Every structure is written in structure tokens, then in C-alpha cells.
Short mmCIF file of C-alpha atoms in Angstrom, two decimals:
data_model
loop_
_atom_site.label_atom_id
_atom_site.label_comp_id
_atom_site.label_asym_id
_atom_site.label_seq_id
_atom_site.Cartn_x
_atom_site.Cartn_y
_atom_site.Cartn_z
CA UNK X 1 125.45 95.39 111.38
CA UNK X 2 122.60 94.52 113.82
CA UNK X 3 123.28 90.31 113.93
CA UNK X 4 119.09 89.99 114.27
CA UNK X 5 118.89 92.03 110.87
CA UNK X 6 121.57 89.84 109.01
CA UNK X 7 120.48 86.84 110.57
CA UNK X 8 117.08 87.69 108.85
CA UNK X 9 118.52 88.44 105.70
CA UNK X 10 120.18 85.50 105.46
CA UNK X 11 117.50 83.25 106.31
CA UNK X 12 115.39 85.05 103.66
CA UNK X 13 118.06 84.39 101.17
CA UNK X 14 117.90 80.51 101.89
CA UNK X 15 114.23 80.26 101.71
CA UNK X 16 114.73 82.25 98.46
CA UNK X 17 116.80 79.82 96.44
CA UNK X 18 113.99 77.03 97.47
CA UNK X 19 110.99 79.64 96.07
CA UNK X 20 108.66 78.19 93.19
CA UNK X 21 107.00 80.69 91.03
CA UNK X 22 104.21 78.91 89.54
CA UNK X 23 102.41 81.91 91.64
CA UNK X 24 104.62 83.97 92.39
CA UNK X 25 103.44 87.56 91.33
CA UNK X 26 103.98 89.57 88.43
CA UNK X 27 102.71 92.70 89.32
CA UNK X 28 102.38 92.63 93.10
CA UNK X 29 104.55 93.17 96.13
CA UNK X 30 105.44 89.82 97.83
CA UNK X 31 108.10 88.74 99.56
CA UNK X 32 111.35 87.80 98.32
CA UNK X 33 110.48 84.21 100.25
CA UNK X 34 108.69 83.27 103.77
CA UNK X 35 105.38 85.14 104.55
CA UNK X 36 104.17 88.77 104.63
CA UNK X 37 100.85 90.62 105.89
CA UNK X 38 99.95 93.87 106.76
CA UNK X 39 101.39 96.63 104.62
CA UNK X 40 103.30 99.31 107.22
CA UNK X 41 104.95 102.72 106.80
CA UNK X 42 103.52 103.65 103.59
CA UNK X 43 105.09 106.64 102.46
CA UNK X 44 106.75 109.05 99.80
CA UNK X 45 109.85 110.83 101.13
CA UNK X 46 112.59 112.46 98.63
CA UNK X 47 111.19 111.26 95.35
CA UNK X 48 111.15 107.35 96.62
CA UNK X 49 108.34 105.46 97.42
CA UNK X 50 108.57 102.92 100.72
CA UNK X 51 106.33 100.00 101.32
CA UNK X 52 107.23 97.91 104.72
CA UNK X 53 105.03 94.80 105.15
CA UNK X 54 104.93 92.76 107.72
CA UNK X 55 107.16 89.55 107.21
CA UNK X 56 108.49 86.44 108.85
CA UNK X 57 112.05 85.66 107.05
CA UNK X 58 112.76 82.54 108.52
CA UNK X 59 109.55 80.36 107.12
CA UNK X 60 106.27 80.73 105.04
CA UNK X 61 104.52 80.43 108.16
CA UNK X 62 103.57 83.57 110.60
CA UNK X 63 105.99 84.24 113.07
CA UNK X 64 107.92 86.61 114.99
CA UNK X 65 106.89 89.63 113.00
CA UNK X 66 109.98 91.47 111.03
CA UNK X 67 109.73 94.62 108.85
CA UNK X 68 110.26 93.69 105.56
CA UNK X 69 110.83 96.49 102.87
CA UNK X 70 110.79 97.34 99.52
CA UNK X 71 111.37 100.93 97.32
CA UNK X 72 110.34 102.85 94.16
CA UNK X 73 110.83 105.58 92.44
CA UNK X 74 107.16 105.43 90.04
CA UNK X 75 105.06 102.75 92.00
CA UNK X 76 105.35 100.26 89.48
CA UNK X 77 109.01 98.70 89.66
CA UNK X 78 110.22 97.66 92.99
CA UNK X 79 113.23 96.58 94.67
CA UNK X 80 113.78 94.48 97.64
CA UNK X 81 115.47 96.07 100.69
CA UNK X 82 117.37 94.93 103.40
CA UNK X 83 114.97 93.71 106.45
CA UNK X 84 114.20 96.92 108.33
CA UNK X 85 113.36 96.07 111.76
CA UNK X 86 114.09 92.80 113.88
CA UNK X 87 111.95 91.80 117.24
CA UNK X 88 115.44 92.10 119.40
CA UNK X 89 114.60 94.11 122.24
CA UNK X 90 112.35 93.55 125.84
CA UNK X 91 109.71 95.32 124.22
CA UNK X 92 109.37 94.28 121.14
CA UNK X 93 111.01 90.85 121.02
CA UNK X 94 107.87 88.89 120.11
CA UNK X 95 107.46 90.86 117.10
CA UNK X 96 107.58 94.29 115.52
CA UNK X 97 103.84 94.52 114.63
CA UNK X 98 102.21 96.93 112.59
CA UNK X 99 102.68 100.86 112.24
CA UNK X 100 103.84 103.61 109.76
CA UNK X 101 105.90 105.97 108.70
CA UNK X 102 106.25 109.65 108.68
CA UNK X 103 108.29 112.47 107.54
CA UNK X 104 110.06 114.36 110.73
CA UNK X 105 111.68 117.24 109.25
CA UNK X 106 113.33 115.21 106.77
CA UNK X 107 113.98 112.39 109.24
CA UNK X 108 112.54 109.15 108.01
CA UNK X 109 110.52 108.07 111.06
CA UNK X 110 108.56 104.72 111.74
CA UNK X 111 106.21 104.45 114.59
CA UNK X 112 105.31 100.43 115.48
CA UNK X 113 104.23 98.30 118.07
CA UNK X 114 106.40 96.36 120.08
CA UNK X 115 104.47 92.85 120.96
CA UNK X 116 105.74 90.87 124.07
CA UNK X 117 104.12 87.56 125.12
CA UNK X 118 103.20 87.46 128.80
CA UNK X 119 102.09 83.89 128.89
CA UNK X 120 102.62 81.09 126.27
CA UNK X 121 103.11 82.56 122.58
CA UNK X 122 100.08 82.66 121.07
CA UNK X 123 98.46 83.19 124.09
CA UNK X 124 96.52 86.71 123.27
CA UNK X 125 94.58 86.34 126.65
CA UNK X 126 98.07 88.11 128.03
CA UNK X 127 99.98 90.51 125.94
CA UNK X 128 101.73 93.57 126.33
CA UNK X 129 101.92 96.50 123.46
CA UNK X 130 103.67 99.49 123.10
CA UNK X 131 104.39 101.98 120.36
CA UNK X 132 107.95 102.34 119.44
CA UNK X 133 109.86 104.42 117.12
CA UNK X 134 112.56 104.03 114.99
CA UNK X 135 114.29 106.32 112.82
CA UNK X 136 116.93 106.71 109.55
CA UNK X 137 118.96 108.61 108.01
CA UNK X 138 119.77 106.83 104.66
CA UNK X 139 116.02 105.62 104.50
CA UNK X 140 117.21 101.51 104.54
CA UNK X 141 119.20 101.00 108.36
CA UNK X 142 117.40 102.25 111.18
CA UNK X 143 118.01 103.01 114.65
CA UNK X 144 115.26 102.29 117.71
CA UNK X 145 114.61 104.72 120.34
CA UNK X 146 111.92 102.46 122.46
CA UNK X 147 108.28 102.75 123.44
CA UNK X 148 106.77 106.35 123.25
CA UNK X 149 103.08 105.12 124.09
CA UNK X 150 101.65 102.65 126.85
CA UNK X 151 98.95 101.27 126.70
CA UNK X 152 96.59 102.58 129.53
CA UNK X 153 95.51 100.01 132.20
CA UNK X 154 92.90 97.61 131.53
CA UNK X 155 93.86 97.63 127.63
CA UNK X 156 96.50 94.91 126.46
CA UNK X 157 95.17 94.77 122.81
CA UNK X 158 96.75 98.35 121.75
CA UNK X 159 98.32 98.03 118.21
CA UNK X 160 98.77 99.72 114.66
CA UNK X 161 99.46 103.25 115.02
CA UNK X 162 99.11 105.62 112.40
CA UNK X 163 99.99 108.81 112.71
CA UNK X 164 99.68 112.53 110.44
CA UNK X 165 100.32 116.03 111.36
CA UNK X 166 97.85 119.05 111.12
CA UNK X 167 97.39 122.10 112.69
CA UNK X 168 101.27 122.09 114.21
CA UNK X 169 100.50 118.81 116.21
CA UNK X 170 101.06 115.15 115.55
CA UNK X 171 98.05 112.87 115.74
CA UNK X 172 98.09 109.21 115.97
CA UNK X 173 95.49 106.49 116.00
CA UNK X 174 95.38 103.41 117.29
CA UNK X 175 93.29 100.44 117.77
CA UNK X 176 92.56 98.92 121.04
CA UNK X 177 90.20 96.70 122.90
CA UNK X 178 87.65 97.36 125.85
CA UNK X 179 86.02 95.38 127.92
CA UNK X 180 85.89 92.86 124.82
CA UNK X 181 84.85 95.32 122.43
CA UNK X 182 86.76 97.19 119.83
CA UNK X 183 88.30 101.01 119.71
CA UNK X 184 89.93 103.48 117.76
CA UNK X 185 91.69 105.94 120.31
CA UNK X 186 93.19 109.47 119.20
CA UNK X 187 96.42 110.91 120.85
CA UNK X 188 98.68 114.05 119.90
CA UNK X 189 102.00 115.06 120.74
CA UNK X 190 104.69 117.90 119.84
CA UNK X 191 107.49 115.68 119.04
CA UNK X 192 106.13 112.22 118.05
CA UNK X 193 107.83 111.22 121.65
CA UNK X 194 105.58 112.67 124.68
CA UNK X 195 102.13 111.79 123.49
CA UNK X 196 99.01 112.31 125.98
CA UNK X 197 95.00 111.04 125.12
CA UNK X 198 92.51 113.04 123.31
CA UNK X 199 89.48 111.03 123.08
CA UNK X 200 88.52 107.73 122.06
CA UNK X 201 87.19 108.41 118.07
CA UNK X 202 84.78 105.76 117.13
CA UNK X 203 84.25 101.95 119.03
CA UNK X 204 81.96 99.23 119.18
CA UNK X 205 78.86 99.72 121.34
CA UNK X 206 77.66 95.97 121.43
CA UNK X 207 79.84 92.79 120.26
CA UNK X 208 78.40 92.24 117.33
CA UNK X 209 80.31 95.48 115.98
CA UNK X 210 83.42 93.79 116.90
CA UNK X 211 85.92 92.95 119.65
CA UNK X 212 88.91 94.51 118.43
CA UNK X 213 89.71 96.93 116.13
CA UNK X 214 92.59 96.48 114.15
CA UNK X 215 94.70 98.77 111.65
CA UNK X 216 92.89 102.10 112.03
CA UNK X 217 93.53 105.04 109.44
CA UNK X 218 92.39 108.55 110.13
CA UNK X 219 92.36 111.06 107.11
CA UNK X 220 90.45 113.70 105.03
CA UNK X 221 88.68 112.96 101.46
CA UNK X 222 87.02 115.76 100.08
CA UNK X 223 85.06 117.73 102.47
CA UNK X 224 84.83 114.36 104.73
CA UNK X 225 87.07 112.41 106.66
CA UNK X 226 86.98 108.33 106.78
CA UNK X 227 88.25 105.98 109.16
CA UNK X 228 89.35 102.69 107.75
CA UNK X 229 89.96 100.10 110.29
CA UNK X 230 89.86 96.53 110.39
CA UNK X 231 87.10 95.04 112.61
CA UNK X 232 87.48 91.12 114.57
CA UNK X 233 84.29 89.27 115.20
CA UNK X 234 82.22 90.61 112.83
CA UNK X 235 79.29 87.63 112.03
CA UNK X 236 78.30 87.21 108.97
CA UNK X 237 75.56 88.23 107.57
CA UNK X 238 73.65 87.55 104.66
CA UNK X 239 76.19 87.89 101.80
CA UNK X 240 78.27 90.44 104.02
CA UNK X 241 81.16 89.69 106.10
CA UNK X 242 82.14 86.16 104.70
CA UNK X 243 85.22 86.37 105.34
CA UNK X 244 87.22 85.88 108.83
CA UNK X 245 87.59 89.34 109.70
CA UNK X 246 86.33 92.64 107.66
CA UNK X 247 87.93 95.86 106.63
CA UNK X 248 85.96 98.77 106.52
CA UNK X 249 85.04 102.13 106.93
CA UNK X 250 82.89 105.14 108.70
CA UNK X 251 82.56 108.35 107.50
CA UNK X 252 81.89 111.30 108.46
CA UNK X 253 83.22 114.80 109.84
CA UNK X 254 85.85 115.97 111.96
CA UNK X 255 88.63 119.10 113.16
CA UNK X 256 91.08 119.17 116.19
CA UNK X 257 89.62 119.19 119.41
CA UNK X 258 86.09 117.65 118.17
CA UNK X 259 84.76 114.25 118.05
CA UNK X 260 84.31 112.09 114.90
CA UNK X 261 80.97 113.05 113.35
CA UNK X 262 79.97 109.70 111.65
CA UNK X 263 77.47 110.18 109.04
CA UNK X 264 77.60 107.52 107.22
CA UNK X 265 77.38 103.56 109.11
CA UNK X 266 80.49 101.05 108.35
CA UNK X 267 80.94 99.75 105.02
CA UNK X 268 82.83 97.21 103.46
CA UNK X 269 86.11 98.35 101.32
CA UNK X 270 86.15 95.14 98.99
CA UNK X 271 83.83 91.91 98.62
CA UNK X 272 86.41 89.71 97.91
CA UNK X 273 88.13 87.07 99.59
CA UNK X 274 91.25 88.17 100.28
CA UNK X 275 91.77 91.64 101.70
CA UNK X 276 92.88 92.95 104.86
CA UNK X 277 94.58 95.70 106.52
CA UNK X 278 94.29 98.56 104.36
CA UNK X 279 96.54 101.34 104.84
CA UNK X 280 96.76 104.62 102.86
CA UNK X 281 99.31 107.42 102.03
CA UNK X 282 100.06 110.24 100.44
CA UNK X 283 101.47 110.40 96.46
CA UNK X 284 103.84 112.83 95.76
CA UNK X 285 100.90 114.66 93.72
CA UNK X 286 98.73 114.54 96.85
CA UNK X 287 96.34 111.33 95.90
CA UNK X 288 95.54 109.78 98.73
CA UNK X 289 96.68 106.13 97.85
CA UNK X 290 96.14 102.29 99.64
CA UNK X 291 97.51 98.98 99.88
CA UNK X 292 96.02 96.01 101.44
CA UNK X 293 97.03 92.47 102.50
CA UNK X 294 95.65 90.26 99.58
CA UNK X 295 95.24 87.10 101.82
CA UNK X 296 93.31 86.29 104.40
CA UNK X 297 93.86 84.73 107.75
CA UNK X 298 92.66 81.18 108.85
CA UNK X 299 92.41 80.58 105.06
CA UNK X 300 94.14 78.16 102.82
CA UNK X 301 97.32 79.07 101.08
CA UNK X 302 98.72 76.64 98.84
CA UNK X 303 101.73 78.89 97.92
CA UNK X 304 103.43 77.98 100.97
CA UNK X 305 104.60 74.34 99.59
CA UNK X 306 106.41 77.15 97.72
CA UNK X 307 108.04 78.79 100.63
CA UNK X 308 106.28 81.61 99.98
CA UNK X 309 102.97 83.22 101.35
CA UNK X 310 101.00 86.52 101.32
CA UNK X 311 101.48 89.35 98.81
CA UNK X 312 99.56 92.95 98.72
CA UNK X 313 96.90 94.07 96.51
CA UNK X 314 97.65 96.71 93.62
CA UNK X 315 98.05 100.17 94.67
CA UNK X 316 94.53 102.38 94.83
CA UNK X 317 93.56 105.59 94.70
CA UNK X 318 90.90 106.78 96.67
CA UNK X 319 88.36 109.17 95.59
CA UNK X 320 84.67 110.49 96.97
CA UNK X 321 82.22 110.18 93.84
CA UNK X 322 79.53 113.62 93.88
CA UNK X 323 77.00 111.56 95.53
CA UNK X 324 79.68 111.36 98.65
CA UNK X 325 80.27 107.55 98.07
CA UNK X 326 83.63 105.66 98.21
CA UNK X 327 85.25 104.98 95.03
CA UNK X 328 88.51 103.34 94.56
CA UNK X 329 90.52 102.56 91.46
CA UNK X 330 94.08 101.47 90.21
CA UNK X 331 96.58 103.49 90.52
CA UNK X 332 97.36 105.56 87.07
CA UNK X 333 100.70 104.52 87.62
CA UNK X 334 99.77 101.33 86.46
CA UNK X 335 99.27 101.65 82.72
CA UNK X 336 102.96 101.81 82.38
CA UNK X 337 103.38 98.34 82.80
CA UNK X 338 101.25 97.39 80.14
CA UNK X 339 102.85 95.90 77.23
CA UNK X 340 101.36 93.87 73.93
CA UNK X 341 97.67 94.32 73.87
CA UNK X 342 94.87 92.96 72.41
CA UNK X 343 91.52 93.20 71.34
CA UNK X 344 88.63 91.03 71.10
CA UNK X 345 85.64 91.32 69.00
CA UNK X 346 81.99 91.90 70.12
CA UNK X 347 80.47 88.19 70.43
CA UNK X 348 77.37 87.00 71.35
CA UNK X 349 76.82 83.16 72.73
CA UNK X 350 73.77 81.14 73.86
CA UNK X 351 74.72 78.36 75.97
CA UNK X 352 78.03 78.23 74.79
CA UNK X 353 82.11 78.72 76.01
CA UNK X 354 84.87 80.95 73.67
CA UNK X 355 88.42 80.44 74.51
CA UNK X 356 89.64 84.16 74.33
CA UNK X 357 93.68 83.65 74.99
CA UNK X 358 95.81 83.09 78.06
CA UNK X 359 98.48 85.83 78.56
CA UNK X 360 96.18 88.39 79.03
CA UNK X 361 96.70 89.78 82.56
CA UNK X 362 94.50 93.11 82.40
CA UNK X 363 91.51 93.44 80.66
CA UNK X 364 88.42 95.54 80.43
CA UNK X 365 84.81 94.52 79.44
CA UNK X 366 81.45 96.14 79.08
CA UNK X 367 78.28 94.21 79.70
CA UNK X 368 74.58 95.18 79.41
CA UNK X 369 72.34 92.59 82.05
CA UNK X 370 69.11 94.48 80.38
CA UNK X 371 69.92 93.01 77.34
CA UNK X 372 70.65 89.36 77.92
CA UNK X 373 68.43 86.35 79.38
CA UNK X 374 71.49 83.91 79.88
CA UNK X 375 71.36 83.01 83.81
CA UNK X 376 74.90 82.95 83.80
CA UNK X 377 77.32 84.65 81.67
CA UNK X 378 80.64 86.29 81.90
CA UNK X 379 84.98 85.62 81.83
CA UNK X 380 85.97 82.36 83.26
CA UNK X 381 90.19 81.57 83.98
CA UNK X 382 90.94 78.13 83.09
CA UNK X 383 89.15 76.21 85.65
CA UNK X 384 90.46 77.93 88.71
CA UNK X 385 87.93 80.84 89.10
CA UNK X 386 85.10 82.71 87.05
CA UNK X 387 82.82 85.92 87.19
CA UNK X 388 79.62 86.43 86.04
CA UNK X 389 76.47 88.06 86.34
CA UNK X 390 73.61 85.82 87.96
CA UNK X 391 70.36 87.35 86.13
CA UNK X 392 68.26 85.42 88.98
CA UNK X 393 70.20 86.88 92.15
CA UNK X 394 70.44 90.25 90.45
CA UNK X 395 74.53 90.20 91.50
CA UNK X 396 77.64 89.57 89.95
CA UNK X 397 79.47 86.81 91.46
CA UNK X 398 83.42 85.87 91.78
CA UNK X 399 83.49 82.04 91.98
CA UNK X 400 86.74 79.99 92.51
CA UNK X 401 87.65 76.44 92.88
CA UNK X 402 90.42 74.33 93.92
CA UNK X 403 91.48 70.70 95.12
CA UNK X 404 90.80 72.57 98.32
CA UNK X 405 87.07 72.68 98.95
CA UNK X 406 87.52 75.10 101.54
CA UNK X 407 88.88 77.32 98.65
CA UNK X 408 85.68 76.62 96.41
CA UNK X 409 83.65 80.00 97.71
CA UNK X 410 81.66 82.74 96.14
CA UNK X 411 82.02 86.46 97.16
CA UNK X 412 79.27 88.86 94.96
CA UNK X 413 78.01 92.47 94.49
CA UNK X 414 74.41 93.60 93.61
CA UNK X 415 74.42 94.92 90.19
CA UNK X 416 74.88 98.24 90.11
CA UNK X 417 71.64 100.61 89.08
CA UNK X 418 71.98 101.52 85.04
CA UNK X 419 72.16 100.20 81.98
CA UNK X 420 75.79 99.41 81.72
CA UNK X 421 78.38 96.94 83.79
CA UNK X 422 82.26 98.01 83.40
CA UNK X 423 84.79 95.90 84.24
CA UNK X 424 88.51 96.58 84.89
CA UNK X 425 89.96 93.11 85.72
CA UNK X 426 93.77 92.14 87.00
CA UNK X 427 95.42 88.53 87.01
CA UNK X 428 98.31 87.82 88.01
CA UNK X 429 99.63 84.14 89.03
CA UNK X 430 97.61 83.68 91.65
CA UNK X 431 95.30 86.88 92.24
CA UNK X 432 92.46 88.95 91.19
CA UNK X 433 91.53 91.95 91.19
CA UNK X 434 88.34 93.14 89.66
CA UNK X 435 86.97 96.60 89.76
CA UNK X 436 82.98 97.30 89.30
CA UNK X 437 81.94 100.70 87.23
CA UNK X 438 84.93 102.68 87.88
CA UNK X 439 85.47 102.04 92.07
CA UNK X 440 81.59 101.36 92.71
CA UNK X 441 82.75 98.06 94.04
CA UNK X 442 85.85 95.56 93.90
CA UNK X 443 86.12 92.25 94.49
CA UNK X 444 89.59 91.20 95.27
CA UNK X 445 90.38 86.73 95.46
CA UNK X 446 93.42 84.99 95.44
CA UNK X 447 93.37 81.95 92.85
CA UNK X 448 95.15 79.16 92.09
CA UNK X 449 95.13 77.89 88.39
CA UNK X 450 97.50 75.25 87.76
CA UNK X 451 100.23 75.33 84.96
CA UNK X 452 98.91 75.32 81.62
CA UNK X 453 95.07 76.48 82.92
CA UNK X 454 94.94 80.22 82.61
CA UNK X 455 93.05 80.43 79.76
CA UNK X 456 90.88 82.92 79.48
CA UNK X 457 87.27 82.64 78.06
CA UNK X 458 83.44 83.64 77.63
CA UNK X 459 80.59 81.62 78.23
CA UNK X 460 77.29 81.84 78.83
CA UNK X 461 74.83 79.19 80.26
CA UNK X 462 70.81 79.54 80.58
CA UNK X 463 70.38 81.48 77.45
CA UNK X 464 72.13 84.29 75.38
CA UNK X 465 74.62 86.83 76.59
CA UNK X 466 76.04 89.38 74.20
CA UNK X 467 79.82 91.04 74.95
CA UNK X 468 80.79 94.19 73.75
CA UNK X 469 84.43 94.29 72.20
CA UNK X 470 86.76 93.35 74.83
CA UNK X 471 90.83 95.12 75.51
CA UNK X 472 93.28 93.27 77.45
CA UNK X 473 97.07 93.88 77.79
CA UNK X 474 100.31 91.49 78.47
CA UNK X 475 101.70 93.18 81.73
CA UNK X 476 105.41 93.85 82.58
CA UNK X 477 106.59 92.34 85.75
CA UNK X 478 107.25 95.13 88.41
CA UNK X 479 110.56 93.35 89.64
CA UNK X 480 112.65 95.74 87.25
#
């Protein structure tokens, strides 16, 4: 066996027996121990679903990036694979960053950039990248075949490849940087091997759209196609772009041998704090399907005192509603991990707080702002995070708090036009997920309540709020 692979098994192994779980995930993908970020090589083959992820085995700290991997057969209980790909070569042996996978006549095949440090690590003033591939034939060991793509000159910053096939070719994206701004170039090839340049397909035309673009996926929704990509040195602006870096999307129109038709200016995927890196693929039914990173970087993360850090969000199906808007949901796959439920009656409270329960991990709620003066109302967990509607601001807010005041932040969404406000909600250890009138908006936040302070409740302050009968279910853990 490759010694780099088994030495990062192993080392994942010892961090493992030192992991705390006070929040450690139910129902997400996280790593057995040490951190993870960007999801990678997405992708059903034979009736099994493959998630890689970013990973450094040998600490909860970032590091020389690994591909760490997981399966399933129904996207809702997972098993841990063996470590996938090691930085162990020239040109990738500062880390085996992001990339996907794809289907090659049967052939599992991933498609990554190799990272190399050309000054002092860390150092991303001189870098080299270069998009290698890999392949397998059992789907877990894999074998590299080296860089298939330089980048061209004047471009270090040339990462994340994702690639498709239509119209007999392969196609990959890839995100770049130019003269300090960001890009999304477009190649194609015969083989996945001998690639050559088609055009660059959307980039920055002033700074303030971003210096690099990281991440870029490239793929039809309806009669449109979007371009999710991951934009650096974005400033913020009003209550957009809060966090460190964004993840968005254009959309627009496009066919081989044509440029990228944008008709619609980039937009935000989710307004919460923690999500990054989206990638999407392809269910065995055809949905078109995403993970993100649910972290953040720069950001606090207390679970690494747990020798643990980073996890990815639920998986989401992507959808275009009839107006031609973005929508995005849980996966339907998901109801099959729900378990007890239970069901709370319609209440109404002025000024007050009702304790609803505390193993409730997915719930759904109907409110009506029309119909209540309370400045502040809505679901508050324990004392580590709530979400409400602020009648004044016209939004509905995510709020969290912590020891950490750098971790005591608000991310919100205008109310959406109409009478009523649905809620699907997710919370898992240390996460939520929270989506606004079936996909109009989600706010996605990791949270840290402390042991015995997940209770979940109602209040209202500033008035009267009423609340419509409430469902929530116990969920099964996905580690089955």
C-alpha cells in the first residue's frame, strides 16, 4: 500500500480515539477526526454515492491537503473510506487541492490540482498549479497519472477543476486569477488527458468583483445554465457579503462553441455564516444535487479543542422556480432519517418565552408577519443561537452567540413578498440549516450550544406573535 496513504490513515485513527462529540454531527458528513473543507468528486457511479472532501489527517488544523472519502448507497447513511489521495509527488506534494470526479467509460476518474509551494508555505505570492488525474478500478485505491493541464503563463492561481461531457467532448472549468482579478476559464479535450483553451467564460472586470475565483461549476438547469463559483475579495456591502469570502452564482445561457450569456448579475447561494465551496452532481434520477463546506475560513471554530473541524452542509437539490429564480431544498432523501416526531400546538405569546422540547432536530413552522406586532418573535436554541422575524427591519434574522464575541453575529433575509413565512429548519450538534418558503432563501450557521442548552423554544418580545401548529422530528444519525 502507498506508505503516504497508510501513514494518513493511521494518523487519522489516532486523532480519532482523542475526538469529543459534544458537536460532532448527527446528520452531516465530517471527518472521522482532523479537519475537512471543500467537498470534491461528487458523484454517483454503479449504484454508490462518493463524496471526497478535502482533509488534513494529521491535525484539526489546515494542512497539506489529503482526499478524504466517504460512500453511500441512499445519501443518507455513510461510511468512512480509506484516505484517497496523498500530496506525495513533485507536483502535488504541497497538497492535493480541490477537483472532481467523473465517469470514463466505467473508469472512476478524479481530476485535481496538484499545489507546490515555490517560496515559503503559505506564501501564495508564488505557487505553482496543475490539474492531475487519478483513476480506480475498485472505486476506494487509486492510481495517479500526473498533470494533464498547465497553467498558462502569467497565471499561478489555477485551481478546482470541474469537468462534464456533452456533445462527444469533455469540458472542464477552472478558476484562475489575472492580473489580480478573478476567472473562470473553459477547456475541452477528447480523452480527459490532451486538453487545449476555449475561452475564458465569465471574470471580474474591476476588483471589487473579486481577485480570484475559486471552485467554479458549469451546468444546465432548466432551459438556463448557472455558474457557481466562489468569489475572494468581495467587500461587504450593506447586509451582503458578511462573510470572508462569498459563494455565488450567474446565470444565464450557453452551447458549445459560444460564450456564457449572463442574464442574470451574481447572487448569493446562502446568507448564512458558514458556507463555502459549493459543488453539485448528478443523482442517479438526474437531480442536479450540492454540497457545501459548512464553515468558514478565518472564523472561529471551537470544535477543534475536539480534534475535529469542518463538516459539509446537507445535501440540496437544485431547482429553477417558473419565475426563473434559484431555489434549493433538502434532499428527499432526507425524510428517511426521521424518526419519533412531534407536534406542537398553535400558541400565541405577548412578550413572553415557551420551552417547546430539546431533541427535536428538524422542524417546520409557519408564520404570518401581517398578523403580529411583536418586534421580535420566533424559535430560539438554548442560548446559543435564535431566529426571528424583525417587524422593524422587515427581515428575518439568524442570531448566534458564544463565549467568543467574534462568534456573536447576525446574518438575515428580507421577508419574502406574501402573506405566509415557511420554515424548514435542521440542527444538528453544532449546525443550522434553515430553509425560507421552500428554497427562496437559506441561511446556513454553525452553532455552539453547550451540553444541556439545546432547548428549543418560542418567544416573542415587543408585543404579540401568534404560531401556527408546529412538526418536528428526532433524526437518525447517518453513521449507519
Amino acid at each position: 500500500m502507498n506508505t503516504a496513504l497508510a501513514q494518513a490513515d493511521h494518523a487519522v485513527e489516532a486523532l480519532r480515539a482523542e475526538r469529543r462529540d459534544e458537536y460532532y454531527p448527527q446528520f452531516h458528513l465530517a471527518p472521522p477526526a482532523g479537519w475537512i473543507n471543500d467537498p470534491n468528486g461528487l458523484i454517483c457511479i454503479d449504484g454508490v454515492y462518493h463524496a471526497f472532501f478535502q482533509h488534513h489527517p494529521y491535525s484539526e488544523h489546515w494542512g497539506p491537503m489529503h482526499w478524504g472519502h466517504a460512500t453511500s448507497r441512499d445519501l443518507i447513511r455513510w461510511q468512512h473510506q480509506p484516505i484517497a489521495l496523498a500530496p506525495d509527488t513533485p507536483y502535488d506534494k504541497d497538497g492535493c487541492f480541490s477537483g472532481c470526479a467523473v465517469d470514463d467509460n466505467g473508469v472512476l476518474t478524479l481530476i485535481y490540482t496538484g499545489h507546490v509551494w515555490l517560496g515559503e508555505p503559505g506564501d501564495d505570492s508564488q505557487v505553482r498549479e496543475v490539474q492531475c488525474l487519478a483513476t480506480s478500478e475498485d472505486g476506494l485505491g487509486f492510481v495517479k497519472h500526473g498533470p494533464v493541464l498547465a497553467a498558462p503563463d502569467g497565471i499561478q492561481h489555477f485551481r478546482d477543476p470541474k469537468v462534464w461531457r456533452e456533445n462527444g467532448e469533455w469540458w472542464l472549468v477552472v478558476g484562475a486569477k489575472e492580473n489580480g482579478l478573478g476567472q473562470v476559464r473553459l477547456y475541452r479535450s477528447a480523452d480527459l488527458r490532451a486538453w487545449r483553451f476555449d475561452r475564458v467564460l465569465a471574470g471580474a472586470q474591476a476588483a471589487h468583483q473579486g481577485y480570484m475565483w475559486e471552485c467554479p461549476d458549469f451546468f444546465p438547469l432548466g432551459e438556463q445554465h448557472l455558474l457557481l463559483f466562489s468569489p475572494q475579495g468581495l467587500a461587504a456591502q450593506g447586509y451582503r457579503y458578511r462573510n470572508r469570502f462569498q459563494s455565488g452564482y450567474l446565470l444565464g445561457h450557453w452551447r458549445p462553441d459560444s460564450d456564457f450569456r449572463v442574464t442574470q448579475p451574481f447572487c448569493e447561494l446562502d446568507a448564512g455564516h458558514d458556507f463555502y465551496a459549493p459543488q453539485t452532481f448528478t443523482a442517479a434520477d438526474g437531480r442536479r444535487l450540492l454540497f457545501a463546506w459548512m464553515d468558514m475560513w478565518e472564523s472561529p471554530m471551537p470544535s477543534k479543542a475536539h480534534r475535529w473541524a469542518g463538516a459539509l452542509t446537507l445535501p440540496r437539490e437544485l431547482t429553477l422556480a417558473a419565475d426563473g429564480s434559484l431555489r434549493m431544498n433538502p434532499a428527499r432523501e432526507l425524510t428517511a432519517l426521521r424518526r419519533e416526531s412531534h407536534t406542537f400546538l398553535a400558541q400565541t405569546l405577548t412578550n413572553q418565552q415557551l420551552p417547546l422540547a430539546d431533541d427535536v432536530q428538524e422542524l417546520t413552522l409557519t408564520l404570518r408577519p401581517a398578523d403580529n406586532d411583536a418586534e421580535r418573535y420566533g424559535l430560539a436554541i438554548g442560548s446559543a443561537a435564535r431566529l426571528f422575524v424583525d417587524n422593524q427591519a422587515h427581515r428575518l434574522v439568524l442570531e448566534r452567540f458564544h463565549e467568543n464575541r467574534a462568534l456573536c453575529t447576525c446574518r438575515s433575509v428580507p421577508l419574502p413578498e406574501g402573506d405566509s413565512l415557511s420554515l424548514r429548519i435542521f440542527i444538528d450538534r453544532s449546525s443550522l440549516e434553515i430553509f425560507v418558503n421552500q428554497g427562496q432563501a437559506c441561511l446556513t450557521s454553525r452553532i455552539y450550544p453547550t451540553a444541556g442548552d439545546r432547548r428549543l423554544s418560542l418567544f416573542a418580545e415587543g408585543g404579540r406573535a401568534q404560531f401556527e401548529p408546529i412538526t418536528g422530528w428526532q433524526l437518525a444519525s447517518l453513521w449507519g
